[in-house]
XYZ file of C-alpha atoms in Angstrom:
707
model
C -0.031 -0.002 -0.155
C 2.780 2.392 0.980
C 4.447 1.606 -2.539
C 1.364 2.340 -4.315
C 0.975 5.597 -2.487
C 4.387 6.626 -3.253
C 3.882 5.799 -6.957
C 1.140 8.436 -6.983
C -2.291 7.914 -8.947
C -1.991 6.336 -12.494
C -2.286 8.811 -15.249
C -5.638 8.971 -16.989
C -5.760 7.797 -20.550
C -7.552 10.383 -23.019
C -10.990 9.414 -24.320
C -11.050 7.839 -27.591
C -12.545 10.948 -29.407
C -9.619 12.864 -28.125
C -7.038 10.403 -29.137
C -8.905 10.392 -32.753
C -8.672 14.264 -32.830
C -4.923 14.266 -31.895
C -4.311 11.639 -34.460
C -6.130 13.703 -37.251
C -4.256 16.812 -36.337
C -0.829 15.104 -36.237
C -1.690 13.768 -39.684
C -3.496 16.936 -41.088
C -1.477 17.013 -44.464
C -2.613 13.343 -45.389
C -6.106 13.919 -44.190
C -6.369 17.099 -45.977
C -5.247 15.586 -49.364
C -7.706 12.632 -48.790
C -10.702 14.759 -47.825
C -9.942 17.239 -50.873
C -9.532 14.326 -53.319
C -12.791 12.744 -51.903
C -14.597 16.065 -52.066
C -13.825 16.589 -55.665
C -14.711 12.881 -56.510
C -18.188 13.198 -54.539
C -18.984 16.211 -56.500
C -18.405 14.484 -59.894
C -20.296 11.398 -58.568
C -23.397 13.594 -57.971
C -25.135 12.674 -61.420
C -24.638 9.140 -60.646
C -26.178 9.552 -57.217
C -29.295 11.562 -58.654
C -32.654 10.000 -57.806
C -35.841 9.941 -59.952
C -38.319 12.646 -58.919
C -41.569 11.842 -57.288
C -44.703 13.760 -56.117
C -44.868 13.828 -52.352
C -48.016 15.823 -51.745
C -50.797 13.267 -52.685
C -53.396 15.945 -52.774
C -51.959 17.317 -56.026
C -53.180 14.220 -58.101
C -51.762 15.460 -61.441
C -53.891 14.244 -64.576
C -56.775 12.755 -62.380
C -59.256 14.751 -64.254
C -59.822 15.062 -67.937
C -58.903 18.514 -69.541
C -62.037 20.772 -69.918
C -60.339 23.240 -72.256
C -62.469 23.099 -75.432
C -61.912 24.074 -79.090
C -64.355 26.903 -78.625
C -61.997 28.429 -75.929
C -59.055 27.968 -78.200
C -61.043 29.550 -81.164
C -61.830 32.680 -78.958
C -58.052 32.610 -77.821
C -57.097 32.730 -81.530
C -59.291 35.674 -82.225
C -57.705 37.439 -79.218
C -54.202 36.672 -80.726
C -54.819 37.870 -83.975
C -56.216 41.189 -82.536
C -53.060 41.645 -80.441
C -50.877 40.765 -83.479
C -52.699 43.277 -85.797
C -52.697 46.089 -82.993
C -49.066 46.440 -83.366
C -49.270 47.340 -87.012
C -51.944 50.087 -86.524
C -50.801 53.576 -87.393
C -53.180 55.293 -85.055
C -53.282 53.660 -81.608
C -54.271 56.780 -79.645
C -57.992 55.549 -79.115
C -57.117 52.347 -77.549
C -54.080 50.776 -75.963
C -53.131 47.131 -75.835
C -53.819 47.044 -72.205
C -57.408 48.394 -72.915
C -57.595 45.613 -75.331
C -56.692 42.890 -72.671
C -58.832 44.503 -70.100
C -61.854 44.720 -72.429
C -61.639 40.884 -73.054
C -61.374 40.164 -69.492
C -64.444 42.177 -68.540
C -66.277 40.517 -71.363
C -65.451 37.121 -69.821
C -66.991 38.407 -66.486
C -63.784 38.692 -64.585
C -62.734 41.922 -62.636
C -59.984 44.093 -64.041
C -57.585 46.967 -62.905
C -54.614 48.781 -64.147
C -51.339 49.087 -62.357
C -49.080 51.961 -63.233
C -45.377 51.691 -62.215
C -42.010 53.246 -62.972
C -38.834 51.465 -64.069
C -36.283 50.632 -61.131
C -33.281 52.535 -60.603
C -29.958 50.486 -61.100
C -28.311 52.141 -58.038
C -26.350 50.379 -55.386
C -27.523 50.537 -51.923
C -25.614 48.558 -49.370
C -28.583 48.409 -46.943
C -30.514 46.491 -49.680
C -28.838 43.238 -48.851
C -30.255 43.265 -45.226
C -33.925 44.477 -45.921
C -36.930 43.195 -47.603
C -37.828 43.995 -51.284
C -38.106 47.816 -51.363
C -39.395 50.419 -53.851
C -36.205 51.144 -55.722
C -38.212 53.290 -58.318
C -37.523 56.477 -60.252
C -40.016 59.260 -58.751
C -38.034 62.072 -60.393
C -37.763 63.589 -63.698
C -40.367 61.134 -65.288
C -42.980 61.658 -67.914
C -46.235 59.776 -68.854
C -44.257 57.711 -71.415
C -42.074 56.514 -68.739
C -44.707 54.492 -66.778
C -45.405 50.869 -67.555
C -48.866 49.726 -67.032
C -49.753 46.221 -66.079
C -53.196 44.796 -66.721
C -54.680 42.575 -63.968
C -57.576 40.261 -64.201
C -59.385 38.441 -61.432
C -61.543 35.470 -61.121
C -63.346 35.021 -57.621
C -63.398 31.350 -56.940
C -67.069 30.088 -56.605
C -65.912 27.346 -53.750
C -63.385 29.572 -52.157
C -63.296 32.244 -49.225
C -60.986 34.621 -51.092
C -57.988 33.756 -48.844
C -55.909 31.839 -51.424
C -54.938 32.739 -55.168
C -53.058 31.329 -58.114
C -51.153 33.643 -60.361
C -50.854 33.537 -64.056
C -48.022 35.897 -65.654
C -47.688 36.682 -69.272
C -44.928 39.258 -69.999
C -45.270 41.382 -73.136
C -43.831 44.475 -74.590
C -46.765 46.851 -74.937
C -44.699 48.978 -77.524
C -44.103 46.173 -79.865
C -45.603 42.704 -79.116
C -43.960 39.728 -80.672
C -45.797 36.809 -82.126
C -44.480 34.748 -79.148
C -45.934 37.303 -76.466
C -49.140 37.246 -78.151
C -49.423 33.480 -78.270
C -48.531 33.425 -74.242
C -51.440 36.079 -73.899
C -53.558 33.701 -76.006
C -52.773 30.781 -73.836
C -53.640 32.839 -70.605
C -56.762 34.068 -72.061
C -57.921 30.639 -73.052
C -57.568 29.434 -69.566
C -59.254 32.632 -68.152
C -62.070 32.012 -70.425
C -62.467 28.411 -69.116
C -62.056 29.226 -65.476
C -64.783 31.925 -65.453
C -67.292 28.971 -66.135
C -66.023 26.091 -64.008
C -67.589 25.278 -60.543
C -64.755 23.296 -58.918
C -62.448 26.411 -58.634
C -61.451 26.799 -54.815
C -58.656 29.397 -55.223
C -58.966 32.790 -56.893
C -57.153 33.169 -60.243
C -54.953 36.314 -60.880
C -53.939 36.870 -64.563
C -51.129 39.497 -64.640
C -50.522 40.722 -68.118
C -46.974 42.403 -67.498
C -45.803 45.232 -69.320
C -42.298 44.484 -70.053
C -41.122 47.535 -71.873
C -38.926 48.055 -68.758
C -38.077 44.691 -68.257
C -40.043 41.452 -67.363
C -38.796 41.258 -63.811
C -39.286 45.019 -63.093
C -43.112 44.688 -64.156
C -43.770 41.714 -61.881
C -41.709 42.962 -58.980
C -43.577 46.526 -59.099
C -47.001 44.663 -59.051
C -45.884 42.312 -56.226
C -44.481 45.312 -54.267
C -47.772 47.214 -54.358
C -49.780 43.886 -53.795
C -47.929 43.259 -50.491
C -46.504 46.510 -49.293
C -48.663 49.293 -50.919
C -47.253 52.890 -50.848
C -49.604 55.732 -50.250
C -49.626 59.591 -51.123
C -50.909 62.173 -48.793
C -54.469 61.716 -49.489
C -54.274 57.910 -48.374
C -54.497 56.625 -52.138
C -52.063 54.008 -53.334
C -49.327 55.816 -55.179
C -49.339 53.794 -58.319
C -52.982 52.336 -58.627
C -55.313 53.259 -61.458
C -58.895 52.740 -61.829
C -58.953 54.619 -65.204
C -58.191 53.367 -68.780
C -54.521 54.265 -69.513
C -55.404 55.410 -72.839
C -59.133 56.421 -73.053
C -59.124 57.879 -69.499
C -62.476 56.202 -68.915
C -63.209 55.405 -65.239
C -63.456 51.922 -63.884
C -65.162 51.037 -60.705
C -62.249 49.140 -59.232
C -59.162 50.523 -57.375
C -55.978 48.240 -56.942
C -57.608 44.644 -56.527
C -56.340 42.056 -54.251
C -57.038 38.278 -53.756
C -55.759 36.029 -51.071
C -52.325 34.402 -50.223
C -50.521 33.161 -53.319
C -50.294 29.593 -53.486
C -48.157 29.299 -56.596
C -47.222 31.425 -59.715
C -46.866 30.207 -63.246
C -45.069 32.484 -65.806
C -46.043 31.449 -69.314
C -43.866 32.296 -72.207
C -43.626 31.119 -75.967
C -40.590 31.870 -78.049
C -39.445 30.869 -81.457
C -37.650 27.532 -81.346
C -34.814 26.487 -83.447
C -35.084 25.836 -87.185
C -33.937 22.398 -86.777
C -36.497 21.796 -83.977
C -38.964 18.609 -84.963
C -41.344 19.564 -82.162
C -42.378 22.005 -79.562
C -40.387 21.768 -76.259
C -41.144 23.113 -72.813
C -38.052 24.640 -70.985
C -38.382 25.059 -67.308
C -36.782 27.844 -65.277
C -36.708 27.733 -61.521
C -33.726 29.515 -60.193
C -34.543 32.626 -57.913
C -32.191 34.919 -56.142
C -29.594 33.615 -53.875
C -29.995 30.058 -55.009
C -33.502 29.787 -53.830
C -35.647 27.104 -55.441
C -39.627 26.459 -55.764
C -40.900 23.461 -54.043
C -40.005 20.260 -56.029
C -43.451 19.159 -56.194
C -44.144 22.204 -58.668
C -41.563 21.172 -60.967
C -42.783 17.495 -60.677
C -46.353 18.307 -61.639
C -45.496 20.352 -64.672
C -43.035 17.717 -65.946
C -45.654 14.953 -65.339
C -48.475 16.785 -67.059
C -46.353 17.959 -70.103
C -44.780 14.408 -70.610
C -47.781 12.113 -70.020
C -50.501 14.526 -70.556
C -49.505 16.759 -73.669
C -46.649 14.669 -74.990
C -44.420 17.726 -74.731
C -40.674 16.937 -74.034
C -39.328 18.861 -70.970
C -35.868 20.455 -70.751
C -34.062 22.357 -68.113
C -31.126 24.578 -68.862
C -27.681 22.861 -69.352
C -24.221 24.124 -70.252
C -23.765 23.350 -73.894
C -20.006 23.895 -73.592
C -19.544 20.665 -71.389
C -21.598 18.312 -73.885
C -18.661 18.291 -76.305
C -15.715 18.201 -73.748
C -13.416 15.225 -74.014
C -12.460 14.975 -70.286
C -16.205 14.853 -69.423
C -16.764 11.904 -71.910
C -13.699 10.208 -70.564
C -15.052 10.683 -67.174
C -18.389 9.271 -68.141
C -16.804 6.185 -69.668
C -14.832 5.492 -66.367
C -17.911 5.755 -64.296
C -19.837 3.413 -66.687
C -17.291 0.861 -66.455
C -17.231 1.202 -62.496
C -20.830 0.500 -62.619
C -20.667 -2.319 -64.728
C -18.134 -3.956 -62.257
C -20.289 -2.925 -59.287
C -23.240 -4.786 -60.816
C -21.114 -7.877 -61.742
C -20.295 -8.034 -57.910
C -23.880 -7.264 -56.749
C -26.809 -6.932 -59.139
C -28.593 -4.991 -56.525
C -25.996 -2.160 -56.609
C -27.714 0.390 -58.931
C -24.655 2.329 -59.532
C -24.564 2.269 -63.457
C -25.228 4.994 -65.666
C -24.812 5.567 -69.402
C -22.225 7.590 -70.982
C -24.814 9.894 -72.635
C -26.877 10.193 -69.582
C -23.766 11.195 -67.150
C -22.694 13.737 -69.790
C -26.252 15.310 -69.822
C -26.670 15.066 -66.151
C -23.245 16.937 -65.519
C -23.999 19.517 -68.015
C -27.488 20.204 -66.184
C -25.912 19.969 -62.808
C -23.307 22.536 -63.506
C -25.798 24.919 -64.970
C -27.985 24.449 -61.955
C -24.865 25.235 -59.598
C -23.754 28.020 -61.901
C -27.230 29.773 -61.798
C -27.747 29.260 -58.062
C -24.149 30.479 -57.428
C -24.508 33.748 -59.451
C -27.715 34.401 -56.960
C -29.644 36.017 -60.167
C -33.037 34.784 -61.026
C -33.271 33.154 -64.462
C -36.585 34.738 -65.145
C -39.516 36.906 -63.564
C -40.527 33.948 -61.558
C -37.733 34.729 -59.189
C -39.440 37.903 -57.646
C -42.122 35.640 -56.114
C -39.649 33.769 -54.122
C -38.830 36.946 -52.309
C -42.372 36.652 -51.090
C -42.154 32.897 -50.150
C -44.478 32.084 -53.205
C -43.524 28.937 -55.254
C -43.066 29.883 -58.908
C -41.446 28.676 -62.221
C -41.152 29.877 -65.709
C -42.888 27.699 -68.475
C -41.353 28.615 -71.653
C -42.826 26.797 -74.679
C -40.097 26.677 -77.617
C -42.483 26.355 -80.431
C -41.472 25.251 -83.818
C -41.973 27.846 -86.729
C -43.768 30.407 -84.454
C -43.622 32.796 -87.613
C -45.943 30.249 -89.259
C -48.376 30.228 -86.630
C -51.276 30.708 -89.070
C -50.469 27.214 -90.487
C -51.044 25.667 -87.252
C -53.513 27.965 -85.392
C -55.110 25.879 -82.627
C -52.462 23.219 -81.720
C -50.095 25.299 -79.657
C -52.982 27.237 -77.900
C -54.777 23.838 -77.026
C -51.599 22.223 -75.967
C -50.201 24.893 -73.894
C -53.740 25.610 -72.537
C -54.448 22.055 -71.234
C -51.112 21.982 -69.724
C -51.710 25.234 -67.705
C -55.154 24.050 -66.857
C -53.691 20.679 -65.313
C -51.313 22.574 -63.202
C -54.003 25.050 -61.892
C -56.122 21.980 -61.025
C -53.561 20.151 -59.050
C -52.684 23.397 -57.161
C -56.281 24.191 -56.592
C -56.629 20.727 -54.745
C -54.097 21.852 -52.085
C -55.422 22.611 -48.656
C -52.071 24.292 -47.493
C -48.925 25.663 -49.145
C -46.353 23.435 -50.812
C -44.362 21.667 -47.983
C -44.068 18.053 -48.541
C -41.198 17.949 -50.981
C -37.706 19.488 -51.174
C -36.787 23.212 -51.268
C -33.079 22.485 -51.343
C -31.945 20.380 -54.475
C -30.055 20.410 -57.690
C -31.524 19.289 -60.891
C -29.693 16.817 -63.268
C -32.674 16.459 -65.573
C -36.332 17.368 -65.512
C -36.969 14.067 -63.610
C -33.902 13.609 -61.570
C -32.660 15.566 -58.767
C -29.843 15.513 -56.070
C -31.163 16.360 -52.618
C -29.700 18.508 -49.816
C -28.581 15.283 -47.911
C -26.360 14.262 -50.781
C -25.009 17.398 -52.331
C -23.846 18.563 -48.946
C -21.274 15.579 -48.707
C -18.771 17.044 -51.227
C -18.808 20.511 -49.472
C -18.393 18.786 -46.061
C -15.499 16.713 -47.310
C -13.802 19.823 -48.920
C -14.206 21.967 -45.688
C -13.523 19.303 -43.180
C -9.664 19.631 -43.321
C -9.608 23.196 -42.481
C -10.251 22.930 -38.836
C -7.506 20.182 -38.571
C -5.035 22.156 -40.465
C -5.736 25.308 -38.446
C -5.114 23.225 -34.997
C -2.261 21.429 -36.356
C -0.437 24.936 -37.438
C -1.551 26.388 -34.004
C -0.109 23.295 -31.999
C 3.089 23.313 -34.067
C 3.898 27.005 -33.680
C 3.083 26.814 -29.954
C 5.512 23.938 -29.452
C 8.064 25.687 -31.401
C 7.822 29.009 -29.761
C 7.808 27.334 -26.325
C 11.047 25.530 -27.280
C 12.721 28.777 -28.249
C 11.484 30.454 -25.143
C 13.245 27.836 -23.027
C 16.300 28.041 -25.029
C 16.391 31.715 -24.586
C 15.698 31.607 -20.875
C 18.541 28.964 -20.337
C 21.275 31.082 -22.148
C 23.857 33.056 -20.165
C 22.764 36.404 -21.637
C 19.077 35.835 -20.668
C 19.675 37.576 -17.349
C 19.738 40.777 -18.883
C 16.800 40.414 -21.017
C 13.062 40.819 -19.438
C 11.244 37.666 -19.730
C 8.559 37.804 -22.421
C 6.037 35.071 -22.629
C 4.218 34.308 -25.860
C 1.783 31.847 -24.223
C -1.006 34.503 -23.573
C -1.106 36.551 -26.497
C 0.982 34.788 -29.126
C -2.120 34.431 -31.558
C -3.041 38.072 -31.206
C -0.719 39.313 -33.869
C -2.519 37.074 -36.506
C -6.033 37.702 -35.076
C -5.365 41.415 -35.409
C -4.087 41.085 -38.934
C -7.218 38.807 -39.970
C -9.495 41.402 -38.233
C -7.904 44.516 -40.270
C -8.397 42.613 -43.461
C -11.914 41.374 -43.037
C -12.891 44.835 -41.865
C -11.284 46.179 -44.957
C -13.384 43.595 -47.012
C -16.453 45.471 -45.495
C -15.033 48.769 -46.635
C -14.616 47.354 -50.112
C -18.296 46.151 -50.119
C -19.296 49.815 -49.813
C -17.023 51.570 -52.328
C -19.201 50.742 -55.303
C -21.968 53.032 -53.591
C -19.568 56.027 -54.275
C -18.563 55.029 -57.571
C -22.077 54.588 -58.805
C -22.683 58.216 -58.095
C -20.431 59.118 -61.178
C -22.747 59.085 -64.155
C -22.012 57.373 -67.467
C -18.753 56.018 -66.408
C -17.189 53.117 -68.293
C -17.105 49.672 -66.624
C -13.303 49.457 -67.004
C -12.816 52.850 -65.487
C -15.084 51.702 -62.567
C -13.389 48.359 -62.081
C -10.002 50.022 -62.183
C -10.984 52.749 -59.670
C -12.361 50.114 -57.399
C -9.076 48.033 -57.264
C -7.017 51.373 -56.831
C -9.470 52.770 -53.941
C -9.538 49.112 -52.392
C -5.600 49.027 -52.161
C -5.499 52.588 -50.919
C -7.923 51.926 -48.081
C -6.113 48.860 -47.061
C -2.891 50.898 -46.429
C -4.933 53.529 -44.754
C -6.443 51.060 -42.607
C -3.059 49.496 -41.702
C -1.675 52.932 -40.858
C -4.702 53.812 -38.568
C -5.141 50.560 -36.806
C -1.494 49.810 -36.654
C 0.898 47.493 -38.605
C -0.251 43.906 -38.698
C 3.264 42.930 -37.326
C 4.168 45.950 -35.117
C 4.406 44.128 -31.756
C 7.604 43.406 -30.173
C 9.262 40.287 -31.748
C 11.491 37.853 -29.744
C 14.633 36.740 -31.438
C 14.149 33.321 -33.189
C 10.365 33.395 -33.083
C 9.490 35.964 -35.888
C 9.824 33.320 -38.416
C 7.111 31.199 -36.971
C 4.490 33.895 -36.730
C 3.408 33.022 -40.273
C 2.054 29.651 -39.098
C -0.371 31.550 -36.659
C -1.351 33.968 -39.330
C -2.214 30.938 -41.709
C -4.055 29.205 -38.792
C -6.296 32.168 -38.089
C -6.727 32.783 -41.915
C -8.165 29.082 -42.381
C -10.212 29.375 -39.300
C -11.792 32.558 -40.654
C -12.116 30.931 -44.159
C -13.800 27.830 -42.735
C -16.381 29.942 -40.879
C -17.197 32.103 -43.854
C -17.707 29.076 -46.115
C -19.890 27.435 -43.598
C -22.057 30.493 -43.132
C -22.424 30.953 -46.935
C -23.547 27.311 -47.172
C -26.527 28.099 -45.292
C -27.426 31.184 -47.279
C -26.452 29.780 -50.857
C -24.818 26.457 -51.039
C -23.740 26.821 -54.673
C -21.598 29.848 -53.831
C -20.081 27.975 -50.852
C -19.214 24.957 -52.990
C -17.418 26.849 -55.792
C -15.756 28.982 -53.255
C -14.514 25.995 -51.302
C -12.983 24.556 -54.550
C -10.871 27.807 -54.726
C -10.227 28.814 -51.165
C -9.475 25.400 -49.489
C -6.394 24.658 -51.765
C -5.205 28.089 -51.517
C -5.462 28.389 -47.792
C -4.043 24.990 -47.265
C -0.928 25.484 -49.416
C -0.078 28.896 -48.528
C 3.508 29.221 -47.452
C 6.255 31.964 -47.281
C 8.145 31.884 -50.601
C 11.428 32.815 -48.853
C 11.279 29.422 -46.980
C 10.848 27.521 -50.099
C 13.605 29.484 -51.829
C 15.940 28.740 -48.847
C 15.182 24.951 -49.031
C 16.254 24.809 -52.880
C 14.609 21.420 -53.418
C 12.457 20.149 -56.072
C 9.572 19.734 -53.602
C 9.781 23.367 -52.354
C 10.090 24.620 -55.954
C 6.783 22.755 -57.142
C 5.132 24.168 -53.897
C 6.162 27.673 -54.627
C 5.072 27.462 -58.107
C 1.738 26.104 -57.195
C 1.223 28.835 -54.627
C 2.002 31.518 -57.152
C -0.354 29.808 -59.822
C -3.176 29.623 -57.088
C -2.853 33.215 -56.066
C -3.259 34.370 -59.649
C -6.101 32.050 -60.444
C -8.188 32.700 -57.340
C -7.822 36.501 -57.544
C -11.640 37.427 -58.016
C -11.568 39.135 -61.549
C -9.402 36.126 -62.986
C -11.678 33.493 -61.134
C -14.748 35.019 -62.648
C -13.227 34.902 -66.318
C -11.931 31.417 -65.612
C -15.469 30.041 -64.398
C -17.207 32.031 -67.221
C -14.844 30.328 -69.846
C -15.146 26.956 -68.477
C -19.053 26.997 -68.108
C -20.425 29.318 -70.550
C -17.455 30.505 -72.852
C -15.556 33.780 -73.378
C -17.086 34.824 -76.737
C -16.735 38.645 -76.865
C -15.264 39.016 -73.444
C -14.027 42.264 -72.236
C -12.273 43.274 -69.138
C -14.925 45.528 -67.942
C -17.265 42.495 -67.969
C -16.371 41.858 -64.393
C -17.666 45.250 -63.267
C -21.050 44.660 -65.098
C -21.298 41.065 -63.240
C -20.642 42.849 -59.791
C -23.402 45.343 -60.856
C -25.831 42.555 -61.616
C -25.076 40.982 -58.266
C -25.870 44.125 -56.205
C -28.874 44.871 -58.564
C -30.508 41.578 -57.616
C -29.282 41.679 -53.812
C -27.408 38.685 -54.389
C -25.484 37.308 -51.397
C -22.617 36.247 -53.676
C -21.394 39.860 -53.728
C -21.222 39.901 -49.866
C -19.333 36.565 -49.866
C -16.847 37.783 -52.565
C -16.008 41.125 -50.857
C -16.020 39.959 -47.233
C -14.795 36.383 -47.256
C -13.074 35.366 -50.565
C -11.173 38.715 -51.101
C -9.811 39.024 -47.405
C -8.639 35.377 -47.359
C -7.032 36.006 -50.719
C -5.243 39.084 -49.446
C -4.054 37.120 -46.225
C -2.751 34.345 -48.344
C -0.839 36.778 -50.488
C 0.537 38.182 -46.946
C 1.570 34.709 -45.946
C 3.376 34.152 -49.251
C 5.434 37.411 -48.770
C 6.022 37.017 -45.228
C 9.667 37.762 -44.240
C 11.418 34.601 -42.782
């Protein structure tokens, strides 16, 4: 007993989870390479893992009822289309406007109608727009009567409804010069409106928005939705842009700005002229809204089911054509096809196989979905509805030979009308909003998707090494600095040197630097507000001014807040401070990427593909130069190449060239792209300025760090 007492208590072993963490930190390089390779492989594997779509909400019941749209409805719609087309060729249109023409036909059908006047939006940068709800960014100065756009809105009150829910049909058209495709889209909506005024099964109100797109399709729909949800009033209490008078004749109408209930869904109907080689009509679906938002997958599934099975319309979603003919993608597809064949030979139940053509098509579609979501810019006027939590898509019928419409007068109107009728009947059956299916997904085809639980795996694998690398660097620098402190303290000359301990504040140098650079990123975010005040400035001049002002403000912040490495250095320890800087930089990059993945996954995924290798490989070039080995030379070359490729303007042109091509590309296109980001309040702009750019600057600082 005395011997045991003298030996003291036995040292407790760390828990298994702690031992695992220590093992991963001590082997962070191998783990990082393995995770990054696995992340890229998992991203390329997503088309193989895509599942067939299915309708989750049983109440939708698409195709359960026979279409009711008759040839009489189509005939009336054909007459209406002919009036719209012939209207554009009248020499004197002062007696009646096309808005009056639409309103007159709505009234004749027994619907309610009103006009909505609006002004074009001002393309002006306002930093607070990123943190506020949709606002009224409209021009209220120096406008004339011709500046107004005028929407025509028709209403059908549901005989079986209580006025608390509505379905919206949107048909954009240019009131100045209406094309044949726009006239046909108006005709499809008119045929449906004609039918729905007579049916008894309607349980939700119908709103037909004939959106005047002379100032842009999105602007017209956004102005009406703004007024619908957040009306603005003048001093007399009247809505600022409502109108109860005919826009051309001035005749009074009894209705003010009309409203229905909460919007259950919205369908944007468009008809365009297909390619000359097209053998049949095609339905193109567009679903991406701002900041990567998507409508409920059930809405897309219903449209796809009714189009394919009901109207025999092939459905397509946007894909990147540049990838369809790429040799490397075909080689990768053949590799996955062979792997699938081997997997099925081992176990027939493993459904891993995919054809070469299907993989190429799926990858091109997936890349387009990722690209559009990462931009954060809507792909059509349906995008504005998602800002108000309304599920909406654009149904674009690519018709063969629209110019020869007279040779096939009823086919397109009947086919498109019955498709819209089926979708309305399905949404009409819902007792609540769309909620059963997915809101977070990526499409690989109209009938295949990748859910959030699958597509987050590549991002998680890419980001997983960052905390381990940061911890490993911090532990390594702490160990070396502690050894140097011990060595200095034991030296004979140390008695005349005041004791300096790095244990309490050794990481504050790096934290201070990272804070200054990220604060500078916030300043860079606001600089375009001042540049936008200069009228008619070329994009290239704006871009160069932005870069010069950004560099100048970084120098000013460093001078005001103090040099990033102005604290007292101890002999022998200065060379190790870059590891602390890299550690804190990686921690900041990991935090920014994880936050962005919650806001817009696609932006975070593409950002991780660039930032993770850059931050992980950053190392002072002087250390590699002193080593004078082939390994150090390759590492230094890779760092220089990565720094160049990840610089935001260069990265923009590389992604654009790889995904959509660089035809007619100009240097000022980057500024135009940035303008589009803040115009649509895209969070990608915030990420680029406050996460990506500061991390790039910190990695440059690490490369040029004196050792």
